[in-house]
Short mmCIF file of C-alpha atoms in Angstrom, two decimals:
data_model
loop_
_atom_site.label_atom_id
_atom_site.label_comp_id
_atom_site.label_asym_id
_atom_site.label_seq_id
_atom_site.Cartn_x
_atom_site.Cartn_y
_atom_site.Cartn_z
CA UNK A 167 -9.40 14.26 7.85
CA UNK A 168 -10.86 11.09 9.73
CA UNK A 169 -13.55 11.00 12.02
CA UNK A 170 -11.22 10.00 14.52
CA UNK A 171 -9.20 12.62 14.08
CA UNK A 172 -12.44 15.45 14.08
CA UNK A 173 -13.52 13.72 17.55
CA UNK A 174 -9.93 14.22 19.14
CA UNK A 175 -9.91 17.92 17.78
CA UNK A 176 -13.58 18.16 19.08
CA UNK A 177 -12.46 17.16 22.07
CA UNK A 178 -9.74 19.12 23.13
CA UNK A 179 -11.70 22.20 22.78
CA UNK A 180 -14.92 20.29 24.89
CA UNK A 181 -12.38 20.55 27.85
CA UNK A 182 -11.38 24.33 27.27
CA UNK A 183 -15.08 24.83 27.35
CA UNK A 184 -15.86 22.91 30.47
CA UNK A 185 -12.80 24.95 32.00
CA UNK A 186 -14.51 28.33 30.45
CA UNK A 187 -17.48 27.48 32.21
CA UNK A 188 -16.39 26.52 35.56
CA UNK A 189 -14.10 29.97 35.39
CA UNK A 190 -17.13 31.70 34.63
CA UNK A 191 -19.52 30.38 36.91
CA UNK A 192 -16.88 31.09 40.09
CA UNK A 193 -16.72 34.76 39.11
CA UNK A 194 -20.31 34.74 38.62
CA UNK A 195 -21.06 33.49 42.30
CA UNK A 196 -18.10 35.45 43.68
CA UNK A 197 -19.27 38.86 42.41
CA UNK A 198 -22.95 37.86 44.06
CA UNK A 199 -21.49 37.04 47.06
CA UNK A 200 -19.57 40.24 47.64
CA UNK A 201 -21.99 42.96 46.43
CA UNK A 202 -24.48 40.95 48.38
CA UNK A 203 -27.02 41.50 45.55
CA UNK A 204 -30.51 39.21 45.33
CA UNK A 205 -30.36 37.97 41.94
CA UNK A 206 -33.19 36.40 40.08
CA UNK A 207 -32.45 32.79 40.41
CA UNK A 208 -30.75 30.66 38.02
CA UNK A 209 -32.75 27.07 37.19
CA UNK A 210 -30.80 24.26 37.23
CA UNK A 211 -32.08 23.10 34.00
CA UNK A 212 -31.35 26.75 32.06
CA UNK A 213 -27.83 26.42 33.43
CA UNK A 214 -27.12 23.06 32.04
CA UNK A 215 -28.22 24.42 28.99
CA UNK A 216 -26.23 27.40 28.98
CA UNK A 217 -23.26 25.45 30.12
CA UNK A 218 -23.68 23.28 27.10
CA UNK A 219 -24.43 26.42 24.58
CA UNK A 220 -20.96 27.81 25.89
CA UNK A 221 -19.14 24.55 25.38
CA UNK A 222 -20.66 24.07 22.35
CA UNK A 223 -19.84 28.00 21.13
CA UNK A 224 -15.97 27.28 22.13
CA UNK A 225 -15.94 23.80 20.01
CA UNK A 226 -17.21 25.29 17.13
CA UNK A 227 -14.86 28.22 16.89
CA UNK A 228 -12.37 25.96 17.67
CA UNK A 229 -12.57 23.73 14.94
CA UNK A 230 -13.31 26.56 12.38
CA UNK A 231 -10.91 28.93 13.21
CA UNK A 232 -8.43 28.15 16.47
CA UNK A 233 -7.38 25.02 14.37
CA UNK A 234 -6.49 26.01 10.82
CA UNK A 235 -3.31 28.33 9.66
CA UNK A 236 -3.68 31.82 8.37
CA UNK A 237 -2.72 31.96 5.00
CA UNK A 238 -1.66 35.48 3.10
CA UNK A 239 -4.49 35.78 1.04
CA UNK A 240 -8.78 35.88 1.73
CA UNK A 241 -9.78 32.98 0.05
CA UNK A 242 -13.39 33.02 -1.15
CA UNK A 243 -15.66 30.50 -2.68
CA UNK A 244 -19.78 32.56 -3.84
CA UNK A 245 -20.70 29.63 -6.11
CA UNK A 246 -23.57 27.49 -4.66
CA UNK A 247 -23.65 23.89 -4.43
CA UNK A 248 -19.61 24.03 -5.59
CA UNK A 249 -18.74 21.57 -2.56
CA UNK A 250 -21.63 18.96 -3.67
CA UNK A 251 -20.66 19.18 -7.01
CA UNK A 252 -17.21 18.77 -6.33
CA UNK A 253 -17.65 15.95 -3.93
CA UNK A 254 -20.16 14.58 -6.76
CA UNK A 255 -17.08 14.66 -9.58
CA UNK A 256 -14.62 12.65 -6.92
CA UNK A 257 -17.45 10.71 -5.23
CA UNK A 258 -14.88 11.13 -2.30
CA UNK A 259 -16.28 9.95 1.13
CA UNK A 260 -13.73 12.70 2.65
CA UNK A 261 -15.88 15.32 0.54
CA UNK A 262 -19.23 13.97 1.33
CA UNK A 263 -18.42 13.66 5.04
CA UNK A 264 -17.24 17.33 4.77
CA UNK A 265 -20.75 18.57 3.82
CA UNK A 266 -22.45 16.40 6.08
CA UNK A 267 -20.52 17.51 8.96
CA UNK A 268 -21.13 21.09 8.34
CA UNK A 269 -24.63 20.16 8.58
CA UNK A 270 -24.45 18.37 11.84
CA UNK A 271 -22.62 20.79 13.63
CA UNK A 272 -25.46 23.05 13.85
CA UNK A 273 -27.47 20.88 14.82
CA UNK A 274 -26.92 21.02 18.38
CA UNK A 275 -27.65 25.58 18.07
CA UNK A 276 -31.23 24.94 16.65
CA UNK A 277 -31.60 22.05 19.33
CA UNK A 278 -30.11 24.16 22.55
CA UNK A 279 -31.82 27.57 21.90
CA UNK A 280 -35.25 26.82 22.27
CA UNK A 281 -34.26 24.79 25.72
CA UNK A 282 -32.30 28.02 26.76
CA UNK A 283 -35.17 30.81 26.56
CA UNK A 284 -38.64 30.46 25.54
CA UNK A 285 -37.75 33.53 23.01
CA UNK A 286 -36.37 31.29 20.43
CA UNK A 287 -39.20 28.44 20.29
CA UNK A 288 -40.65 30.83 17.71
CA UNK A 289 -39.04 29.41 14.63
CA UNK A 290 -37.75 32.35 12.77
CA UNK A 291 -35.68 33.42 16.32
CA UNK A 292 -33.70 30.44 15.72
CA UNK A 293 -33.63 30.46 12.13
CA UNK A 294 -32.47 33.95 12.27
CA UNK A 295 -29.78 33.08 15.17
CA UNK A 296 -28.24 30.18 13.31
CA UNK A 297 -27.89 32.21 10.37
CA UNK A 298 -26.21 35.19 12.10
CA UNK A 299 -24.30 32.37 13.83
CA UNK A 300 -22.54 31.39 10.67
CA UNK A 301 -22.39 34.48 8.93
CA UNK A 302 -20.04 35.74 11.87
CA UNK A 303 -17.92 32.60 12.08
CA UNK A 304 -17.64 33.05 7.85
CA UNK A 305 -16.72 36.53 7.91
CA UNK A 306 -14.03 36.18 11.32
CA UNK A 307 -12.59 32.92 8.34
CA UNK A 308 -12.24 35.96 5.63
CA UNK A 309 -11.09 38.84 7.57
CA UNK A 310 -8.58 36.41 9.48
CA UNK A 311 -7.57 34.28 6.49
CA UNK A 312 -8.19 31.42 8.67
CA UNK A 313 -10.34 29.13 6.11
CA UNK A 314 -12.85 29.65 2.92
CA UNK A 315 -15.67 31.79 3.06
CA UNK A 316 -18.28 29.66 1.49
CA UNK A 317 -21.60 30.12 0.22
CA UNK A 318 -21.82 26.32 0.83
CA UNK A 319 -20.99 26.49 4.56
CA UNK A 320 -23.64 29.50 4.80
CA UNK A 321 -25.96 26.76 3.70
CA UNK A 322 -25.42 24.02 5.17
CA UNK A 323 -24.62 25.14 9.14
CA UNK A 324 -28.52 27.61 8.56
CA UNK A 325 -29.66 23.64 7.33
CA UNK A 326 -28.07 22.28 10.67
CA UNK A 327 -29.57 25.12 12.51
CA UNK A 328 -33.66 24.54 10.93
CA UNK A 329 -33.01 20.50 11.63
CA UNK A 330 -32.02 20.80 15.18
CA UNK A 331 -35.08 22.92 16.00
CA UNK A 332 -37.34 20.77 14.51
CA UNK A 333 -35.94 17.88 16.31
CA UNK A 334 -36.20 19.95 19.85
CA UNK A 335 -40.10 21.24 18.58
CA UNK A 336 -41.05 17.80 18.36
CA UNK A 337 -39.50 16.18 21.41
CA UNK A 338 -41.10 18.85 23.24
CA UNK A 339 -44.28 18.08 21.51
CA UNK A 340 -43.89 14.79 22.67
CA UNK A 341 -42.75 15.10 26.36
CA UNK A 342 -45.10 18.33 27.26
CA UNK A 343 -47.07 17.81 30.33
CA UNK A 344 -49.33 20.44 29.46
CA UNK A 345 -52.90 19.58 27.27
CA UNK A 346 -51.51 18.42 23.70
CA UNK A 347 -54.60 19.06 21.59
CA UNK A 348 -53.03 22.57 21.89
CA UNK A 349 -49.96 21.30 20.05
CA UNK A 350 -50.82 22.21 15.91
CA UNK A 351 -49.49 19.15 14.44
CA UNK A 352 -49.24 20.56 10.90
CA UNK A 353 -46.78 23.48 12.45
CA UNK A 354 -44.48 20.43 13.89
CA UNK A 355 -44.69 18.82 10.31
CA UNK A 356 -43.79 21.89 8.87
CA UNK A 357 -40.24 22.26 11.21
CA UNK A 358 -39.66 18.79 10.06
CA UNK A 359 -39.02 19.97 6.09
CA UNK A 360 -35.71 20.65 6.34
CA UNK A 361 -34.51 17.31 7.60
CA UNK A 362 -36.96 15.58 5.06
CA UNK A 363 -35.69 17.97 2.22
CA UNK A 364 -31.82 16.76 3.35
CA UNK A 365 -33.29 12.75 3.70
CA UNK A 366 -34.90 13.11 0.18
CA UNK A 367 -31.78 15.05 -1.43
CA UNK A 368 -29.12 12.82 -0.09
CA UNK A 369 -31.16 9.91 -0.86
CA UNK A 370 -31.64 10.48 -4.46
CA UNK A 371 -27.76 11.68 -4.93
CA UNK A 372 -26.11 8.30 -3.27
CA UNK A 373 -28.94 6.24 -5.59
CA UNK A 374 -28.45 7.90 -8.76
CA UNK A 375 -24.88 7.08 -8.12
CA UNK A 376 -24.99 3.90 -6.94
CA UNK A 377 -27.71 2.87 -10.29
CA UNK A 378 -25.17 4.53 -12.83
CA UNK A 379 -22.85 1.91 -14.59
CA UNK A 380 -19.66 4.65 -14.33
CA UNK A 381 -18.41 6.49 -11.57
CA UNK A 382 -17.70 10.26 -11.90
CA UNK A 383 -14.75 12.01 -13.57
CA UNK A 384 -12.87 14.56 -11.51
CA UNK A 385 -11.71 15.94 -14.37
CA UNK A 386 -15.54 17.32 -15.22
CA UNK A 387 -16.35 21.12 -14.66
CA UNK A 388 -18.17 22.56 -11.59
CA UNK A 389 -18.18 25.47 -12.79
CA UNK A 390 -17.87 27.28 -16.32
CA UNK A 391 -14.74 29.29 -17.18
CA UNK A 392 -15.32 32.80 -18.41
CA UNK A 393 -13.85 33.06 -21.46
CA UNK A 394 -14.81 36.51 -22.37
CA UNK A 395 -11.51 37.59 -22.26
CA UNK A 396 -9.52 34.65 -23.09
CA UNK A 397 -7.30 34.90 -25.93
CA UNK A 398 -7.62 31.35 -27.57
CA UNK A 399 -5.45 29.63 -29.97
CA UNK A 400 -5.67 26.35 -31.97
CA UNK A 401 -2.93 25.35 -33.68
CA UNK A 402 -3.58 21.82 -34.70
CA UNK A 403 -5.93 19.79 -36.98
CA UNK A 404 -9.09 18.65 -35.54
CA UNK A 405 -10.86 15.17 -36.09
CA UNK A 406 -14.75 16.28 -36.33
CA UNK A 407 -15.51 12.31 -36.77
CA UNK A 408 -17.42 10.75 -33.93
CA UNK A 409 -15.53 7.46 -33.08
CA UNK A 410 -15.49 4.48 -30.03
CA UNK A 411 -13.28 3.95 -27.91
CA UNK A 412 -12.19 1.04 -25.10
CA UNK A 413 -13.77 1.39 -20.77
CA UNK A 414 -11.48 -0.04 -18.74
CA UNK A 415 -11.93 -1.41 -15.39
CA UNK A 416 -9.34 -1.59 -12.61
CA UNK A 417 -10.43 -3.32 -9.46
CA UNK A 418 -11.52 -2.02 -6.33
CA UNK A 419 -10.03 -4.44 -2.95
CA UNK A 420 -12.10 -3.93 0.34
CA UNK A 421 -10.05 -4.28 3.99
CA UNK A 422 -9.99 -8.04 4.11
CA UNK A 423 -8.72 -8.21 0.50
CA UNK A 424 -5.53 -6.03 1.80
CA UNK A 425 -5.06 -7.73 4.89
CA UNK A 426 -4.68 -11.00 2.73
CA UNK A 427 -2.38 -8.82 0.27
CA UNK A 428 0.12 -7.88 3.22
CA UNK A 429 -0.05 -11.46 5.11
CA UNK A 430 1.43 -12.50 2.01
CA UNK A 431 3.51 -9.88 0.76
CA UNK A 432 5.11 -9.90 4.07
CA UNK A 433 6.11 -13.85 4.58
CA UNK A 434 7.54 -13.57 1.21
CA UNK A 435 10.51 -11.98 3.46
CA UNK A 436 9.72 -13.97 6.70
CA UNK A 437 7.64 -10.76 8.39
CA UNK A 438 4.02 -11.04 9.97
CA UNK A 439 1.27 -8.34 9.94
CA UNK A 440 0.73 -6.82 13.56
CA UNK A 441 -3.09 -6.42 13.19
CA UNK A 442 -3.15 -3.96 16.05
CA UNK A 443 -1.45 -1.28 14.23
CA UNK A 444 -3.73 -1.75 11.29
CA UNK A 445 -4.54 1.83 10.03
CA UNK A 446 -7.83 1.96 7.95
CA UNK A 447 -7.95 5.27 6.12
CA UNK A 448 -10.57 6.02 3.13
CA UNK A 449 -8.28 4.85 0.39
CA UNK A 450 -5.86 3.41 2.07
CA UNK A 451 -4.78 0.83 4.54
CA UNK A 452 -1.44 0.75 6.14
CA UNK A 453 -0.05 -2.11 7.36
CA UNK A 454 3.38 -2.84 10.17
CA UNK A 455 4.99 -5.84 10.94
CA UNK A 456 5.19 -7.58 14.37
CA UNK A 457 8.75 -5.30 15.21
CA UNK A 458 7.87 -2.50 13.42
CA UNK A 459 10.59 -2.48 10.66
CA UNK A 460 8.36 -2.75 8.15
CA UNK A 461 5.00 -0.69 6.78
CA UNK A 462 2.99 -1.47 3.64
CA UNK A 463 0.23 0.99 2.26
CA UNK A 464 -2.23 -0.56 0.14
CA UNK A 465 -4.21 1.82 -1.99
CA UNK A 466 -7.80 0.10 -2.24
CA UNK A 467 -8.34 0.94 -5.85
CA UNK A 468 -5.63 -1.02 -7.91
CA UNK A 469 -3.96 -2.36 -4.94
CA UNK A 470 -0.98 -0.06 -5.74
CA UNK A 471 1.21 0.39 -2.96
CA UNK A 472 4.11 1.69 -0.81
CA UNK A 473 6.60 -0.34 1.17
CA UNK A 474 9.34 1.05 3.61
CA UNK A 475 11.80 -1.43 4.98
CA UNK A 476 13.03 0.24 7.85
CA UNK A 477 15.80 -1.59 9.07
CA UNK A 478 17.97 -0.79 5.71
CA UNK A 479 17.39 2.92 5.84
CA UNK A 480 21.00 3.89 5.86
CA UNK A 481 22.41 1.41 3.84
CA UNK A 482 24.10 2.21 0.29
CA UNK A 483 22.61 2.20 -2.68
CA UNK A 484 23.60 -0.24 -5.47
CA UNK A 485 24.83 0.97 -8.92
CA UNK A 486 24.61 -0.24 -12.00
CA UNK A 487 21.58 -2.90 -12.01
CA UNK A 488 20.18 -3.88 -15.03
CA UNK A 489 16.13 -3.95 -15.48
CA UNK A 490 16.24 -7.90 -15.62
CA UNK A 491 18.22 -7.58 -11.68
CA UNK A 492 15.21 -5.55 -10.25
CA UNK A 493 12.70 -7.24 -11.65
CA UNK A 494 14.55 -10.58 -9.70
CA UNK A 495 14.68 -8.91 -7.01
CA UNK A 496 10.50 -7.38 -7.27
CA UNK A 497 9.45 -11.04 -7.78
CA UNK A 498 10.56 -11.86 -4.45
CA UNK A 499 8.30 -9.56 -3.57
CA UNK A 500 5.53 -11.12 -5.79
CA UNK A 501 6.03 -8.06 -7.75
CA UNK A 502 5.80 -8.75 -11.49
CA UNK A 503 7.09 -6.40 -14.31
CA UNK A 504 4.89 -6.04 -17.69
CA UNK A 505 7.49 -6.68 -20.73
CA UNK A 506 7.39 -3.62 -22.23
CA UNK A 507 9.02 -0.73 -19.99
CA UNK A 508 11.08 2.25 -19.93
CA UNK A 509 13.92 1.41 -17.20
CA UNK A 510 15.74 4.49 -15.61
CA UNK A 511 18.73 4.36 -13.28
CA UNK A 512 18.59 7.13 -11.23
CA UNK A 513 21.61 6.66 -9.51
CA UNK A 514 23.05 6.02 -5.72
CA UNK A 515 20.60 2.88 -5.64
CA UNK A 516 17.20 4.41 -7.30
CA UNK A 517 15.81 2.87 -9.98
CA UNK A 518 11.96 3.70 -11.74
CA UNK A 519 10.09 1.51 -14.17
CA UNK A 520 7.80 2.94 -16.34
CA UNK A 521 4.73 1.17 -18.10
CA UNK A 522 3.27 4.04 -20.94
CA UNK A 523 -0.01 3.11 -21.93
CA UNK A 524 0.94 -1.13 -22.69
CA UNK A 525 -1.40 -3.16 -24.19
CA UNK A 526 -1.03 -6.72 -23.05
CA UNK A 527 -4.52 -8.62 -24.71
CA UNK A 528 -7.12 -7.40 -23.08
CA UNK A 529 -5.03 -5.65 -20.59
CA UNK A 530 -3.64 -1.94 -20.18
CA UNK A 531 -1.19 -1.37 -18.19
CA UNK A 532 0.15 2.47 -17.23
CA UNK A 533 1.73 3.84 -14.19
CA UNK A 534 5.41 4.01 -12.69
CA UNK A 535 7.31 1.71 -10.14
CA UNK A 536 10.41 3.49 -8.03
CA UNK A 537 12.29 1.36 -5.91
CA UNK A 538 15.65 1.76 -3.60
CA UNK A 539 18.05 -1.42 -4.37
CA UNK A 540 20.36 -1.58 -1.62
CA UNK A 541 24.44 -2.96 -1.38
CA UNK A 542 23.09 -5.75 0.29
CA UNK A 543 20.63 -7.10 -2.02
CA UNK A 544 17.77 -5.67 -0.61
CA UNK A 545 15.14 -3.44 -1.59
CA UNK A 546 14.39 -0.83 1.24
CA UNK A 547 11.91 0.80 -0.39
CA UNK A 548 9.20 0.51 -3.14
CA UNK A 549 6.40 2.32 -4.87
CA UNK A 550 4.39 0.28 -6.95
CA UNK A 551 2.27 2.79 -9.17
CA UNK A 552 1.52 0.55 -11.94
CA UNK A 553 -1.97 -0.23 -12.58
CA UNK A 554 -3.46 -3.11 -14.71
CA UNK A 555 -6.83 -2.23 -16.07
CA UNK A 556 -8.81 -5.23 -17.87
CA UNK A 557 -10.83 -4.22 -21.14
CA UNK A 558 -14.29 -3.73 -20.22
CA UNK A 559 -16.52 -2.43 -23.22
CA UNK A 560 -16.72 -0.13 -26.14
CA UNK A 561 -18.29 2.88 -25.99
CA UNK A 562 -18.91 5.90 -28.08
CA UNK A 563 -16.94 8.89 -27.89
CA UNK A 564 -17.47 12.51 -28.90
CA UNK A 565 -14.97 14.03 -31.72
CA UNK A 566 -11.82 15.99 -31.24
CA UNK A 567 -13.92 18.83 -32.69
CA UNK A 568 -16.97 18.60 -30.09
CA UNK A 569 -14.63 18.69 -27.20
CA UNK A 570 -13.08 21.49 -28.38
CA UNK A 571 -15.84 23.20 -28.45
CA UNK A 572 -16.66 22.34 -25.09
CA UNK A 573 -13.44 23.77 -24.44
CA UNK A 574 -14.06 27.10 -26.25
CA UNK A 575 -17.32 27.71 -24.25
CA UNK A 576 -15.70 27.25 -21.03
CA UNK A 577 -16.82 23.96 -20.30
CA UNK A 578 -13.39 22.32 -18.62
CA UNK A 579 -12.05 21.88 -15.08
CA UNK A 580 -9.42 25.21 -14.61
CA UNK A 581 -6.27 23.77 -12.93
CA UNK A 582 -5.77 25.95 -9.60
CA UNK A 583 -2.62 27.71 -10.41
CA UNK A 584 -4.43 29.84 -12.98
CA UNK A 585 -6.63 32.37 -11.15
CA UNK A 586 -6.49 34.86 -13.62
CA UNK A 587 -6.52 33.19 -17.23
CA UNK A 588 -5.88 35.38 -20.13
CA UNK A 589 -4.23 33.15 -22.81
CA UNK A 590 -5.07 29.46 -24.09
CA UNK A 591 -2.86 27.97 -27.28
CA UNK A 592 -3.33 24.26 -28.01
CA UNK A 593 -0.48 22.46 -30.08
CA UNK A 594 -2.03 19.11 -29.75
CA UNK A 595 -4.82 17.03 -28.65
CA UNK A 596 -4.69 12.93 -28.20
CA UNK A 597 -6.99 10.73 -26.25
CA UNK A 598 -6.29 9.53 -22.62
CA UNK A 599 -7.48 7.80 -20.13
CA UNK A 600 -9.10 9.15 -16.47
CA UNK A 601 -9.77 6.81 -13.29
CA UNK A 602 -12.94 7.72 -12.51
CA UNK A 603 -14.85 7.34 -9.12
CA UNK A 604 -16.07 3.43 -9.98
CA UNK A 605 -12.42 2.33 -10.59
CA UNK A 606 -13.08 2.70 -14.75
CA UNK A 607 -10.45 4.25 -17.05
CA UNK A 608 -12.62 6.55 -19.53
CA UNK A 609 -11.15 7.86 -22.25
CA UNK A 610 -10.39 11.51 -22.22
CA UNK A 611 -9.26 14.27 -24.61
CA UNK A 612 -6.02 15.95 -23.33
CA UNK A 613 -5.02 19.22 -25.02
CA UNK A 614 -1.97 20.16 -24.68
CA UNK A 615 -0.50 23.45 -25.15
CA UNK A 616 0.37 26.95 -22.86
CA UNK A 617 -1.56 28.39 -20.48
CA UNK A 618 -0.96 32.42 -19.59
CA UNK A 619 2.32 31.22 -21.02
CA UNK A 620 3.71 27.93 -19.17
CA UNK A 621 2.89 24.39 -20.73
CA UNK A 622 -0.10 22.99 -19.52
CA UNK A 623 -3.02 20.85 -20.58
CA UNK A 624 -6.69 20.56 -20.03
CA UNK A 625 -8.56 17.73 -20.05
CA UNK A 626 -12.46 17.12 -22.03
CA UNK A 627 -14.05 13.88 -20.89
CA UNK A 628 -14.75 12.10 -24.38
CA UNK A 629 -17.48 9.34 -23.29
CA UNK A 630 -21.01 10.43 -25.10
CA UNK A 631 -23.77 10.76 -22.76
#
């Protein structure tokens, strides 16, 4: 999900909360007025705050559980850290902006509290608030089945919670009227860890990353498998010979480097770009022509892509073309075809080109194109999944047998759709490739075999650390 799209969400429930308010504070008034009670005075200040608290209260429970589906199961996640580690393997911004909104969105509790009573300026009142806070909105997600009840969220909103008092204990420090040498300095210091601990943290993550030569492998495990009781079978030969084996690279286009992709993919068919329906997502960017018949998605990494000719939606399909007729009619595209392919008609118009693992020099190219060749010459549709990755180096790679024994100790990322895994038999094992988080193809082992029955494979990153 986009910022964009957080704000929007954010913001729909802001207005619900201003209504809440205003509803509240009529009855409030209304109920003084006619049992003609003296009440203790509201301050102006404290009711600003406890607008804001209210507003903030209805936001929060809107975006955690108001806006998300109820699904049949409770779905639980108790291992800690599992969200950084997983956003570490994919090095997705999505996944890092996840955890750093969590944080932020308590923020505002640890900040607000200590402005609303004078009770929670001592720091464990507010600690202990923002942790009750979260707990409750966790545990309405599992009993509801409205989103994950995370050890990770427990973390991170109580983290939110410590950083916005500190930031409130010091800007209070700061602003005081009253004599300041009564203000300890080391106790504001002291509310100030948290944020310094995230600063520090986050700091040293996004540099180890950014001084590594590879990105990260999604493929890696967060987590290790219990294999206590897994039966496992292996029912091929194993190579226990270290060996090397070719990096990859693919490359990586920013915004502007798309932009000049679609400006000229689209005059090879007479169309312009309409720059103010540009649509910049994190992988992505999505591109319309000036009448809107037209929309190109350009994948940043590999510059794969996605075209939709709108205009030709409903036209017939055209049977029968050869491999050497769509790859005429992909050039006028600027589309070129590697040599070596596996062609597929699919019928009524459909066509898919395949590329398996070609070799081309120092080139590897691997992926699949499917297209829609219409009656009237003209493709209405194409989805360009073939990457070309130049050779990059030679590295060394752990043996069939080491991985395997990775394998056996649990040490491999469990595809989803086995929650409860009882058997593992592996017919085969051949080296792959895996895009990692840097745009390089490393070389993986894939073993292939059944899983609690059904064909599956798992996947042991080969590179040697």
């Amino acid at each position: 999900m986009r910022l964009l799209n957080i704000f929007n969400m954010a913001k729909d429930y802001l207005l619900l909360g201003i209504i809440l308010v205003i509803f509240i504070s009529i009855v409030y008034f209304l109920i003084i007025k006619i049992m003609r009670k003296k009440s203790r005075k509201i301050s102006i200040s404290k009711f600003i705050v406890g607008a804001l608290l209210l507003c903030y209260g209805v936001v929060v429970l809107g975006v955690t559980m108001l806006d998300r589906h109820s699904s049949e199961q409770a779905a639980t996640s108790l291992h800690l850290f599992y969200s950084y580690k997983t956003a570490w393997n994919s090095f997705s911004k999505t996944e890092w902006r996840n955890i750093i909104l969590n944080i932020c969105m308590f923020i505002p509790l640890g900040f607000l509290l200590p402005l609303f009573s004078d009770k929670f300026k001592r720091w464990w009142k507010t600690y202990l608030a923002g942790f009750v806070a979260t707990l409750c909105i966790e545990l309405l997600q599992l009993i509801t089945h409205r989103g994950l009840f995370e050890l990770d969220d427990l973390l991170n909103n109580f983290c939110g919670a410590t950083i916005g008092y500190g930031i409130i204990m010091l800007v209070m420090a700061i602003f005081q009227k009253k004599d300041r040498s009564n203000t300890s300095i080391r106790r504001l210091l002291y509310y100030q860890f948290p944020l310094l601990i995230l600063i520090v943290s986050f700091s040293t993550i996004f540099i180890k990353y950014n001084r590594q030569e590879y990105g990260n492998l999604s493929d890696n495990y967060i987590v290790k498998v219990n294999m206590s009781n897994v039966e496992l079978r292996l029912n091929t030969e194993l190579e226990e010979k270290e060996t090397t084996a070719f990096v990859y690279k693919l490359p990586i286009a920013d915004k502007e480097e798309t932009l000049k992709y679609a400006k000229k993919f689209y005059s090879k068919i007479g169309q312009e770009v309409d720059e103010s329906k540009n649509d910049i997502y994190d992988e992505t960017a999505i591109y319309y022509t000036r009448d809107g018949s037209h929309s190109l998605w350009i994948d940043f990494v590999g510059l794969t892509l996605n075209y939709s000719d709108y205009d030709h939606m409903m036209d017939q399909g055209k049977e029968g073309c050869s491999l050497d007729d769509i790859r005429v009619a992909l050039k006028e595209y600027d589309i070129e075809i590697p040599k070596t392919v596996d062609f597929k008609d699919e019928g009524n118009g459909n066509y898919n080109i395949t590329a398996n693992m070609y070799l081309e020099g120092n080139k590897l190219i691997n992926g699949t194109l499917s297209c829609f060749y219409s009656n009237e010459n003209k493709l209405k549709s194409i989805s360009n999944k073939i990457r070309t990755y130049e050779k990059y180096k030679e590295c060394k790679i752990i043996s069939e047998k080491e991985a395997y024994n990775k394998l056996r100790e649990g040490k491999f990322k469990l595809p989803y759709e086995y929650d409860n895994l009882h058997t593992i038999y592996i017919e085969s094992v051949e080296l792959s490739y895996s895009l990692d988080s840097k745009g390089f193809y490393q070389p993986v082992y894939d073993f292939k075999g059944k899983i609690n029955g059904e064909e599956g494979n798992i996947i042991i990153p080969a590179m040697k650390k």
